[in-house]
């Protein structure tokens, strides 16, 4: 497959242009720039007077005494926003505390996730309650709820009521921002998008601003990434992958999450390599080839492992050459030239002190060769089911994981948290194994559980979701059903699951 190499994109150039004043002179570092906090008020067909009025609403609400915004006003606004977040937590708690005893049991947490006929409502995730259970003991009290940060606190930087960004408009440095100062700054911000200066944002002006704004938002929300320095003479190679196209037998993210794996092949050469790899999936990389060329490997993933670091690991390199970065470090990208890729390139430049020498991305891969940036895809035949796997379900599995299954010894993986073997392989690969072992039978389009299994395969959401039935006398497995459904044949409990159970008794 031909190399996927990114050159400076037009989007990145546009992002630079958007920080220029209409006359072409670069805005001063201390002057207003187009940032997500104020850009969210912009839309096509908006007049400058409307923009100023809407953007000033949080300012007016926080300006106690109408004497200008100062540090005390900002602190009070922050406290009010935190209190509103705690009120949201309390509302969530009270609505789920069905017996009114002041404690949320695990059963009440599960019931809170259910919609009509036992189907879990879209978007109603248990993470809402995990956020409240700060000590992880599974027991949530009202005090726990009001002590945890609320959703509004998490998104304070861009939420309604956020006033910290206004303090950047203190033009005379007296620690107080008057409404007139804020209005002048907002008008200058508006003029960045209103390129013809007619006081109205035309459709084409609004559309032109979207890409750089998206890059700015990604960069603003990305964690700061401290990585080992690049030594003189090292070649920086960065690559983003959505994920590998094979399923590992080991997990860096826990039993309830799916993960993928791909091979990283290092070409022969004399120049040492400083490699940064990002992925959307939880992922284990398997290094082969000229391993000695690797001076440093930095791994980042959009998913978090049990330790809070990126859910990523590597086989084939010593631990002293590997750094597992915080979750989301450098962002997640797979399409060169996308806003996500441009934001990642910018973040890498800041963290490493210079731009990558080679930069690329791809959606999925069986093997990635660096620094050539060539991507190989699997060519496995559907009939090549491994021993012990059901051939029919294996064919289903190859639609999602054409690379099949890769055996990985957890003891050989360098990661940011302990690595363990999957009790049950994830997604359709796991189903194929369970059917092949006789623990599950395929009855039409349903997977009938006829023998005890440790847990549901992880990752049975979206296109991976299926319908289960539980034979009489078989205990319900542990784990997360994802978007799948399970019906209990003896009728002792209603069908449950997020989407697949609609219409079932």
Short mmCIF file of C-alpha atoms in Angstrom, two decimals:
data_model
loop_
_atom_site.label_atom_id
_atom_site.label_comp_id
_atom_site.label_asym_id
_atom_site.label_seq_id
_atom_site.Cartn_x
_atom_site.Cartn_y
_atom_site.Cartn_z
CA UNK A 1 0.00 0.00 0.00
CA UNK A 2 1.36 3.42 -0.89
CA UNK A 3 2.75 5.60 1.92
CA UNK A 4 0.38 7.97 3.68
CA UNK A 5 2.42 11.09 4.38
CA UNK A 6 1.04 14.45 5.42
CA UNK A 7 2.39 17.75 4.14
CA UNK A 8 1.43 21.13 5.64
CA UNK A 9 -2.32 21.28 5.09
CA UNK A 10 -4.49 24.06 3.80
CA UNK A 11 -6.53 23.78 6.99
CA UNK A 12 -3.48 24.54 9.10
CA UNK A 13 -2.72 27.55 6.91
CA UNK A 14 -6.31 28.73 7.32
CA UNK A 15 -5.99 28.37 11.09
CA UNK A 16 -3.08 30.80 10.96
CA UNK A 17 -5.00 33.20 8.74
CA UNK A 18 -7.91 33.23 11.16
CA UNK A 19 -5.74 34.90 13.80
CA UNK A 20 -5.06 37.83 11.48
CA UNK A 21 -6.87 41.13 11.55
CA UNK A 22 -8.86 41.99 8.40
CA UNK A 23 -6.15 44.38 7.26
CA UNK A 24 -3.64 41.54 7.13
CA UNK A 25 -1.51 42.44 10.17
CA UNK A 26 -1.02 39.70 12.71
CA UNK A 27 -3.01 40.13 15.90
CA UNK A 28 -0.95 40.89 18.97
CA UNK A 29 -0.53 37.96 21.34
CA UNK A 30 -2.49 39.84 23.99
CA UNK A 31 -5.33 40.79 21.63
CA UNK A 32 -8.62 38.94 21.12
CA UNK A 33 -8.46 35.85 18.94
CA UNK A 34 -11.06 33.46 17.62
CA UNK A 35 -11.40 30.94 20.46
CA UNK A 36 -14.01 28.24 21.15
CA UNK A 37 -15.35 30.08 24.22
CA UNK A 38 -16.72 32.93 22.09
CA UNK A 39 -16.91 31.27 18.68
CA UNK A 40 -19.77 29.11 19.93
CA UNK A 41 -22.01 32.18 19.70
CA UNK A 42 -21.27 32.61 15.99
CA UNK A 43 -23.59 31.43 13.23
CA UNK A 44 -24.44 32.23 9.67
CA UNK A 45 -26.70 35.30 9.30
CA UNK A 46 -25.63 36.76 12.66
CA UNK A 47 -25.19 40.53 13.02
CA UNK A 48 -22.40 41.92 15.16
CA UNK A 49 -24.89 43.51 17.59
CA UNK A 50 -26.54 40.11 18.16
CA UNK A 51 -23.19 38.44 18.73
CA UNK A 52 -22.08 41.02 21.28
CA UNK A 53 -25.39 40.86 23.17
CA UNK A 54 -25.40 37.06 23.36
CA UNK A 55 -21.72 36.70 24.23
CA UNK A 56 -22.03 39.31 27.00
CA UNK A 57 -24.86 37.52 28.82
CA UNK A 58 -22.57 35.55 31.18
CA UNK A 59 -20.57 38.73 31.77
CA UNK A 60 -23.68 40.71 32.76
CA UNK A 61 -24.87 37.92 35.07
CA UNK A 62 -21.51 37.71 36.85
CA UNK A 63 -20.78 41.45 37.13
CA UNK A 64 -22.00 42.04 40.69
CA UNK A 65 -22.73 45.72 41.19
CA UNK A 66 -22.40 46.49 37.47
CA UNK A 67 -18.95 47.93 38.17
CA UNK A 68 -16.92 45.68 35.89
CA UNK A 69 -15.78 42.09 36.14
CA UNK A 70 -13.00 41.36 38.63
CA UNK A 71 -11.43 38.35 40.33
CA UNK A 72 -14.12 38.27 43.04
CA UNK A 73 -16.88 38.14 40.39
CA UNK A 74 -15.09 35.34 38.56
CA UNK A 75 -14.66 33.34 41.77
CA UNK A 76 -18.35 33.75 42.65
CA UNK A 77 -19.42 32.69 39.14
CA UNK A 78 -17.23 29.61 39.46
CA UNK A 79 -18.80 28.72 42.80
CA UNK A 80 -22.29 29.14 41.35
CA UNK A 81 -21.42 26.90 38.42
CA UNK A 82 -19.99 24.27 40.77
CA UNK A 83 -23.14 24.45 42.89
CA UNK A 84 -25.28 23.98 39.79
CA UNK A 85 -23.24 20.90 38.91
CA UNK A 86 -23.79 19.47 42.41
CA UNK A 87 -27.51 20.16 42.03
CA UNK A 88 -27.49 18.11 38.84
CA UNK A 89 -25.79 15.28 40.73
CA UNK A 90 -28.39 15.51 43.50
CA UNK A 91 -31.21 15.39 40.97
CA UNK A 92 -29.71 12.30 39.36
CA UNK A 93 -29.36 10.67 42.78
CA UNK A 94 -32.90 11.43 44.00
CA UNK A 95 -34.42 10.21 40.74
CA UNK A 96 -32.60 6.87 41.08
CA UNK A 97 -33.09 6.34 44.86
CA UNK A 98 -36.33 4.40 44.39
CA UNK A 99 -36.77 3.29 48.02
CA UNK A 100 -35.80 6.70 49.42
CA UNK A 101 -33.30 5.27 51.90
CA UNK A 102 -30.58 7.75 50.95
CA UNK A 103 -28.31 5.10 49.42
CA UNK A 104 -28.11 3.96 45.80
CA UNK A 105 -27.76 0.20 45.54
CA UNK A 106 -26.33 -1.58 42.51
CA UNK A 107 -29.87 -2.72 41.64
CA UNK A 108 -31.14 0.87 41.67
CA UNK A 109 -28.23 1.94 39.48
CA UNK A 110 -29.13 -0.77 36.97
CA UNK A 111 -32.82 0.15 37.03
CA UNK A 112 -31.94 3.79 36.38
CA UNK A 113 -30.38 2.72 33.10
CA UNK A 114 -33.55 1.01 31.87
CA UNK A 115 -36.09 2.54 29.54
CA UNK A 116 -39.47 1.16 28.43
CA UNK A 117 -39.76 -2.64 28.28
CA UNK A 118 -36.32 -3.05 29.81
CA UNK A 119 -34.40 -1.41 26.98
CA UNK A 120 -31.64 0.88 28.14
CA UNK A 121 -32.16 4.39 26.95
CA UNK A 122 -29.64 5.59 24.33
CA UNK A 123 -26.80 7.49 25.96
CA UNK A 124 -27.79 6.45 29.51
CA UNK A 125 -24.42 5.09 30.60
CA UNK A 126 -23.44 3.82 34.01
CA UNK A 127 -20.49 6.25 33.94
CA UNK A 128 -22.94 8.81 35.34
CA UNK A 129 -22.98 6.89 38.59
CA UNK A 130 -19.34 5.80 38.43
CA UNK A 131 -18.49 9.50 38.58
CA UNK A 132 -20.40 9.78 41.87
CA UNK A 133 -18.92 6.61 43.38
CA UNK A 134 -15.57 8.25 44.06
CA UNK A 135 -14.28 5.58 46.48
CA UNK A 136 -15.35 2.76 44.14
CA UNK A 137 -17.18 0.73 46.80
CA UNK A 138 -20.38 0.47 44.73
CA UNK A 139 -22.39 2.36 47.38
CA UNK A 140 -23.47 5.95 46.67
CA UNK A 141 -24.96 8.27 49.27
CA UNK A 142 -26.44 11.71 48.74
CA UNK A 143 -23.30 13.16 50.31
CA UNK A 144 -21.21 11.31 47.71
CA UNK A 145 -23.37 12.82 44.97
CA UNK A 146 -23.11 16.41 46.10
CA UNK A 147 -19.38 16.07 46.81
CA UNK A 148 -18.53 14.95 43.27
CA UNK A 149 -17.88 17.48 40.49
CA UNK A 150 -20.98 17.99 38.39
CA UNK A 151 -21.18 17.85 34.59
CA UNK A 152 -21.16 21.64 34.43
CA UNK A 153 -17.90 21.75 36.40
CA UNK A 154 -16.27 19.34 33.98
CA UNK A 155 -17.14 21.56 31.01
CA UNK A 156 -16.65 24.93 32.75
CA UNK A 157 -14.30 26.16 30.03
CA UNK A 158 -17.02 26.33 27.41
CA UNK A 159 -20.20 26.14 29.49
CA UNK A 160 -22.88 28.79 29.90
CA UNK A 161 -21.86 30.94 32.86
CA UNK A 162 -18.13 30.67 32.25
CA UNK A 163 -16.58 34.12 32.63
CA UNK A 164 -12.85 33.45 33.07
CA UNK A 165 -12.13 34.13 29.35
CA UNK A 166 -13.41 37.72 29.71
CA UNK A 167 -10.49 38.59 31.99
CA UNK A 168 -8.21 38.46 28.95
CA UNK A 169 -9.91 41.70 27.81
CA UNK A 170 -8.39 43.78 30.66
CA UNK A 171 -6.75 46.23 28.29
CA UNK A 172 -5.47 48.68 30.96
CA UNK A 173 -4.24 46.00 33.37
CA UNK A 174 -6.22 47.24 36.38
CA UNK A 175 -7.66 43.79 37.21
CA UNK A 176 -11.17 44.83 36.20
CA UNK A 177 -12.86 44.40 32.83
CA UNK A 178 -15.53 46.96 32.06
CA UNK A 179 -18.44 46.11 29.79
CA UNK A 180 -17.12 48.61 27.25
CA UNK A 181 -13.76 46.80 27.13
CA UNK A 182 -15.48 43.46 26.66
CA UNK A 183 -17.72 44.82 23.91
CA UNK A 184 -14.77 46.27 21.98
CA UNK A 185 -12.90 42.97 22.23
CA UNK A 186 -15.94 40.98 21.10
CA UNK A 187 -16.36 43.25 18.07
CA UNK A 188 -12.74 42.58 17.12
CA UNK A 189 -13.35 38.84 17.51
CA UNK A 190 -16.39 39.12 15.25
CA UNK A 191 -14.31 40.91 12.62
CA UNK A 192 -11.98 37.90 12.36
CA UNK A 193 -14.82 35.94 10.77
CA UNK A 194 -16.54 38.91 9.11
CA UNK A 195 -13.85 39.23 6.47
CA UNK A 196 -15.62 41.88 4.38
CA UNK A 197 -16.46 44.01 7.43
CA UNK A 198 -20.17 44.46 6.65
CA UNK A 199 -21.28 43.52 10.19
CA UNK A 200 -22.97 40.29 9.06
CA UNK A 201 -21.56 36.76 8.94
CA UNK A 202 -22.26 35.33 5.50
CA UNK A 203 -22.61 31.57 5.00
CA UNK A 204 -19.26 31.26 3.26
CA UNK A 205 -17.53 33.26 6.03
CA UNK A 206 -19.02 31.01 8.70
CA UNK A 207 -18.08 27.83 6.83
CA UNK A 208 -14.51 29.04 6.33
CA UNK A 209 -14.11 29.43 10.09
CA UNK A 210 -15.25 25.92 11.03
CA UNK A 211 -12.08 23.93 10.34
CA UNK A 212 -9.68 26.15 12.31
CA UNK A 213 -12.22 26.44 15.11
CA UNK A 214 -12.43 22.68 15.33
CA UNK A 215 -8.64 22.48 15.49
CA UNK A 216 -8.60 25.11 18.23
CA UNK A 217 -11.26 23.24 20.23
CA UNK A 218 -9.35 19.96 19.94
CA UNK A 219 -6.12 21.60 21.04
CA UNK A 220 -7.82 23.37 23.96
CA UNK A 221 -9.38 20.17 25.33
CA UNK A 222 -6.31 17.98 24.79
CA UNK A 223 -4.25 17.16 27.89
CA UNK A 224 -0.79 18.64 28.18
CA UNK A 225 1.75 16.02 27.21
CA UNK A 226 5.17 15.86 28.78
CA UNK A 227 7.37 13.43 26.90
CA UNK A 228 11.09 12.59 26.93
CA UNK A 229 13.19 15.02 24.94
CA UNK A 230 14.34 14.25 21.42
CA UNK A 231 18.09 13.80 21.18
CA UNK A 232 20.16 15.30 18.39
CA UNK A 233 20.19 13.17 15.28
CA UNK A 234 16.95 11.32 16.05
CA UNK A 235 14.22 11.16 13.40
CA UNK A 236 10.74 11.91 14.75
CA UNK A 237 8.09 9.65 13.23
CA UNK A 238 4.42 10.04 14.24
CA UNK A 239 1.50 7.92 13.10
CA UNK A 240 -2.19 7.78 14.02
CA UNK A 241 -4.29 4.66 13.69
CA UNK A 242 -7.92 4.10 14.56
CA UNK A 243 -6.95 0.59 15.55
CA UNK A 244 -5.47 -2.73 14.52
CA UNK A 245 -7.51 -5.23 12.54
CA UNK A 246 -6.75 -8.21 14.80
CA UNK A 247 -7.93 -9.15 18.29
CA UNK A 248 -5.32 -9.86 21.00
CA UNK A 249 -5.78 -12.53 23.62
CA UNK A 250 -4.49 -10.07 26.25
CA UNK A 251 -6.08 -6.80 27.36
CA UNK A 252 -4.60 -3.46 28.47
CA UNK A 253 -8.02 -2.00 29.25
CA UNK A 254 -9.81 -4.60 31.40
CA UNK A 255 -12.24 -7.42 30.77
CA UNK A 256 -15.23 -5.24 29.86
CA UNK A 257 -13.57 -3.39 26.96
CA UNK A 258 -12.48 -4.59 23.54
CA UNK A 259 -9.00 -3.97 22.20
CA UNK A 260 -7.04 -4.53 18.99
CA UNK A 261 -3.49 -5.26 17.89
CA UNK A 262 -1.19 -4.57 14.93
CA UNK A 263 2.42 -5.27 14.04
CA UNK A 264 4.97 -2.43 13.93
CA UNK A 265 7.79 -3.23 11.52
CA UNK A 266 10.96 -1.12 11.78
CA UNK A 267 12.96 -0.74 8.58
CA UNK A 268 16.70 -1.18 8.49
CA UNK A 269 18.66 2.08 8.73
CA UNK A 270 21.30 4.00 10.63
CA UNK A 271 19.30 6.96 12.03
CA UNK A 272 17.73 6.42 15.49
CA UNK A 273 13.95 6.76 15.58
CA UNK A 274 11.78 8.64 18.06
CA UNK A 275 8.32 7.17 17.36
CA UNK A 276 4.95 8.47 18.55
CA UNK A 277 1.92 6.23 17.95
CA UNK A 278 -1.68 7.21 18.70
CA UNK A 279 -4.79 5.07 18.44
CA UNK A 280 -8.51 5.36 18.92
CA UNK A 281 -8.75 1.78 20.20
CA UNK A 282 -7.18 0.27 23.25
CA UNK A 283 -4.24 -1.33 21.51
CA UNK A 284 -1.20 -3.61 21.79
CA UNK A 285 1.59 -3.02 19.26
CA UNK A 286 3.94 -5.88 18.32
CA UNK A 287 7.37 -4.66 17.26
CA UNK A 288 9.44 -6.51 14.68
CA UNK A 289 12.31 -5.74 12.31
CA UNK A 290 15.23 -3.45 13.17
CA UNK A 291 14.21 -2.90 16.80
CA UNK A 292 17.58 -1.45 17.74
CA UNK A 293 16.77 1.67 15.69
CA UNK A 294 14.03 2.62 18.15
CA UNK A 295 15.45 5.11 20.63
CA UNK A 296 12.05 5.99 22.10
CA UNK A 297 8.46 4.84 21.60
CA UNK A 298 5.64 7.01 22.97
CA UNK A 299 2.19 5.38 23.00
CA UNK A 300 -1.11 7.26 23.30
CA UNK A 301 -4.71 6.15 23.03
CA UNK A 302 -8.14 7.76 23.17
CA UNK A 303 -9.11 5.15 25.76
CA UNK A 304 -7.87 4.98 29.33
CA UNK A 305 -6.50 1.90 31.01
CA UNK A 306 -7.09 0.99 34.66
CA UNK A 307 -4.28 3.34 35.73
CA UNK A 308 -5.73 6.36 33.88
CA UNK A 309 -2.89 6.33 31.38
CA UNK A 310 -3.54 5.47 27.74
CA UNK A 311 -4.85 1.96 27.15
CA UNK A 312 -1.85 0.99 25.06
CA UNK A 313 1.01 -1.45 25.27
CA UNK A 314 3.84 -2.93 23.24
CA UNK A 315 5.55 -6.27 22.81
CA UNK A 316 9.14 -6.50 21.62
CA UNK A 317 10.82 -3.47 23.21
CA UNK A 318 12.41 -3.02 26.65
CA UNK A 319 10.46 -0.93 29.15
CA UNK A 320 13.15 1.77 29.32
CA UNK A 321 12.47 2.70 25.69
CA UNK A 322 8.69 2.97 26.12
CA UNK A 323 6.50 5.73 27.51
CA UNK A 324 2.73 5.29 27.88
CA UNK A 325 1.28 8.80 27.75
CA UNK A 326 -1.88 10.07 29.48
CA UNK A 327 -5.15 9.19 27.78
CA UNK A 328 -5.85 11.37 24.75
CA UNK A 329 -2.33 12.77 24.59
CA UNK A 330 -1.87 14.32 21.10
CA UNK A 331 -5.49 13.46 20.31
CA UNK A 332 -6.76 10.63 18.15
CA UNK A 333 -6.53 10.81 14.37
CA UNK A 334 -6.40 8.49 11.39
CA UNK A 335 -7.05 10.70 8.39
CA UNK A 336 -4.13 12.87 7.27
CA UNK A 337 -5.16 16.46 6.65
CA UNK A 338 -8.15 16.29 9.01
CA UNK A 339 -8.59 18.86 11.80
CA UNK A 340 -7.72 16.13 14.31
CA UNK A 341 -4.48 15.37 12.46
CA UNK A 342 -3.57 19.06 12.22
CA UNK A 343 -4.21 19.48 15.95
CA UNK A 344 -2.05 16.43 16.69
CA UNK A 345 0.78 17.78 14.55
CA UNK A 346 0.60 21.09 16.43
CA UNK A 347 0.56 19.32 19.82
CA UNK A 348 3.56 17.21 18.81
CA UNK A 349 5.49 20.30 17.76
CA UNK A 350 4.83 21.90 21.15
CA UNK A 351 5.73 18.80 23.14
CA UNK A 352 8.81 17.75 21.16
CA UNK A 353 10.23 21.16 20.33
CA UNK A 354 10.02 20.64 16.57
CA UNK A 355 7.66 19.17 13.99
CA UNK A 356 7.76 15.44 13.16
CA UNK A 357 10.03 14.50 10.28
CA UNK A 358 7.41 12.02 9.06
CA UNK A 359 3.72 12.17 9.92
CA UNK A 360 0.86 9.97 8.71
CA UNK A 361 -2.25 8.03 9.56
CA UNK A 362 -4.60 5.25 8.51
CA UNK A 363 -7.89 3.78 9.67
CA UNK A 364 -6.96 0.12 10.31
CA UNK A 365 -3.85 -1.95 9.77
CA UNK A 366 -2.48 -5.45 10.15
CA UNK A 367 1.07 -4.11 9.97
CA UNK A 368 2.64 -0.67 9.86
CA UNK A 369 6.16 -0.18 8.52
CA UNK A 370 8.16 2.83 9.74
CA UNK A 371 9.65 5.17 8.76
CA UNK A 372 8.36 4.25 5.28
CA UNK A 373 4.76 4.73 6.48
CA UNK A 374 3.41 1.73 4.56
CA UNK A 375 0.27 0.04 5.80
CA UNK A 376 -0.60 -3.62 5.22
CA UNK A 377 -4.11 -5.06 5.50
CA UNK A 378 -5.11 -8.64 6.30
CA UNK A 379 -6.06 -11.05 3.53
CA UNK A 380 -7.36 -13.93 5.64
CA UNK A 381 -9.85 -16.27 3.97
CA UNK A 382 -13.27 -16.63 5.67
CA UNK A 383 -12.95 -20.44 5.79
CA UNK A 384 -9.69 -20.35 7.77
CA UNK A 385 -11.36 -20.68 11.18
CA UNK A 386 -8.88 -21.68 13.90
CA UNK A 387 -9.44 -24.94 15.73
CA UNK A 388 -12.13 -24.60 18.38
CA UNK A 389 -13.91 -21.65 16.69
CA UNK A 390 -17.34 -21.95 15.06
CA UNK A 391 -16.82 -21.41 11.28
CA UNK A 392 -20.10 -19.55 10.71
CA UNK A 393 -19.54 -17.08 13.56
CA UNK A 394 -15.88 -16.80 12.59
CA UNK A 395 -16.95 -15.50 9.19
CA UNK A 396 -18.99 -12.85 10.99
CA UNK A 397 -15.95 -11.99 13.11
CA UNK A 398 -13.69 -11.44 10.10
CA UNK A 399 -15.96 -8.64 8.89
CA UNK A 400 -14.75 -6.62 11.90
CA UNK A 401 -11.35 -8.20 12.61
CA UNK A 402 -9.92 -9.49 9.32
CA UNK A 403 -6.60 -10.07 11.06
CA UNK A 404 -8.20 -12.72 13.26
CA UNK A 405 -6.81 -13.56 16.71
CA UNK A 406 -3.23 -12.98 17.86
CA UNK A 407 -1.92 -14.87 20.86
CA UNK A 408 -0.13 -12.49 23.25
CA UNK A 409 1.46 -13.44 26.56
CA UNK A 410 0.46 -10.73 29.07
CA UNK A 411 3.87 -11.04 30.77
CA UNK A 412 5.59 -9.79 27.59
CA UNK A 413 3.57 -6.56 27.27
CA UNK A 414 5.01 -3.21 28.39
CA UNK A 415 2.05 -1.04 29.41
CA UNK A 416 0.96 1.61 31.88
CA UNK A 417 -1.06 -0.86 33.97
CA UNK A 418 -1.12 -4.61 34.62
CA UNK A 419 -1.97 -6.65 31.52
CA UNK A 420 -4.14 -9.77 31.80
CA UNK A 421 -5.51 -12.42 29.49
CA UNK A 422 -9.09 -12.06 28.32
CA UNK A 423 -11.40 -14.45 30.15
CA UNK A 424 -13.61 -14.31 27.06
CA UNK A 425 -12.34 -12.84 23.81
CA UNK A 426 -14.18 -9.66 22.75
CA UNK A 427 -16.90 -9.12 20.14
CA UNK A 428 -17.71 -11.70 17.44
CA UNK A 429 -14.33 -13.42 17.90
CA UNK A 430 -15.38 -14.27 21.44
CA UNK A 431 -18.79 -15.47 20.26
CA UNK A 432 -17.12 -17.73 17.68
CA UNK A 433 -14.99 -19.27 20.43
CA UNK A 434 -17.94 -19.79 22.79
CA UNK A 435 -20.04 -21.41 20.06
CA UNK A 436 -17.09 -23.60 19.08
CA UNK A 437 -16.71 -24.72 22.69
CA UNK A 438 -20.39 -25.62 22.94
CA UNK A 439 -21.21 -23.07 25.65
CA UNK A 440 -23.46 -21.17 23.21
CA UNK A 441 -25.71 -22.47 20.45
CA UNK A 442 -26.80 -20.47 17.41
CA UNK A 443 -30.57 -20.71 17.02
CA UNK A 444 -31.58 -18.65 14.02
CA UNK A 445 -30.29 -15.18 14.72
CA UNK A 446 -30.04 -15.71 18.50
CA UNK A 447 -27.11 -16.88 20.59
CA UNK A 448 -28.50 -19.31 23.19
CA UNK A 449 -26.35 -19.66 26.31
CA UNK A 450 -26.60 -23.31 27.37
CA UNK A 451 -23.59 -23.59 29.69
CA UNK A 452 -22.08 -21.21 32.24
CA UNK A 453 -19.65 -18.68 30.72
CA UNK A 454 -17.43 -16.29 32.71
CA UNK A 455 -18.79 -13.11 31.10
CA UNK A 456 -20.29 -11.61 27.97
CA UNK A 457 -17.77 -10.82 25.26
CA UNK A 458 -16.72 -7.17 25.51
CA UNK A 459 -17.64 -4.69 22.79
CA UNK A 460 -21.07 -5.99 21.75
CA UNK A 461 -22.30 -2.52 20.80
CA UNK A 462 -23.41 -0.91 17.56
CA UNK A 463 -22.95 -3.26 14.61
CA UNK A 464 -21.51 -5.85 17.00
CA UNK A 465 -24.75 -6.13 19.04
CA UNK A 466 -26.60 -9.46 19.08
CA UNK A 467 -29.52 -11.14 20.80
CA UNK A 468 -28.93 -13.71 23.57
CA UNK A 469 -31.26 -16.14 25.29
CA UNK A 470 -30.43 -17.77 28.60
CA UNK A 471 -31.38 -21.44 28.98
CA UNK A 472 -33.14 -22.46 32.24
CA UNK A 473 -30.75 -23.09 35.11
CA UNK A 474 -27.81 -21.28 33.51
CA UNK A 475 -26.50 -18.34 35.58
CA UNK A 476 -26.44 -14.93 33.95
CA UNK A 477 -22.88 -14.06 32.85
CA UNK A 478 -20.96 -11.11 34.22
CA UNK A 479 -19.98 -8.15 32.11
CA UNK A 480 -21.55 -5.48 29.95
CA UNK A 481 -24.11 -6.34 27.28
CA UNK A 482 -23.27 -3.19 25.34
CA UNK A 483 -26.17 -2.62 22.94
CA UNK A 484 -27.11 -6.31 22.95
CA UNK A 485 -30.12 -8.02 24.51
CA UNK A 486 -30.68 -11.06 26.69
CA UNK A 487 -34.00 -12.86 27.21
CA UNK A 488 -34.35 -15.32 30.13
CA UNK A 489 -36.20 -18.37 28.86
CA UNK A 490 -37.83 -19.34 32.18
CA UNK A 491 -39.45 -15.89 32.38
CA UNK A 492 -38.00 -15.12 35.80
CA UNK A 493 -37.00 -11.64 34.63
CA UNK A 494 -37.84 -9.43 31.65
CA UNK A 495 -35.60 -9.16 28.64
CA UNK A 496 -32.90 -6.58 29.25
CA UNK A 497 -30.41 -4.68 27.18
CA UNK A 498 -30.10 -1.33 25.48
CA UNK A 499 -31.57 -1.58 22.01
CA UNK A 500 -31.92 -5.20 20.89
CA UNK A 501 -34.70 -6.06 23.36
CA UNK A 502 -37.37 -3.81 21.93
CA UNK A 503 -40.44 -5.86 21.18
CA UNK A 504 -39.34 -8.77 23.39
CA UNK A 505 -41.41 -9.75 26.44
#
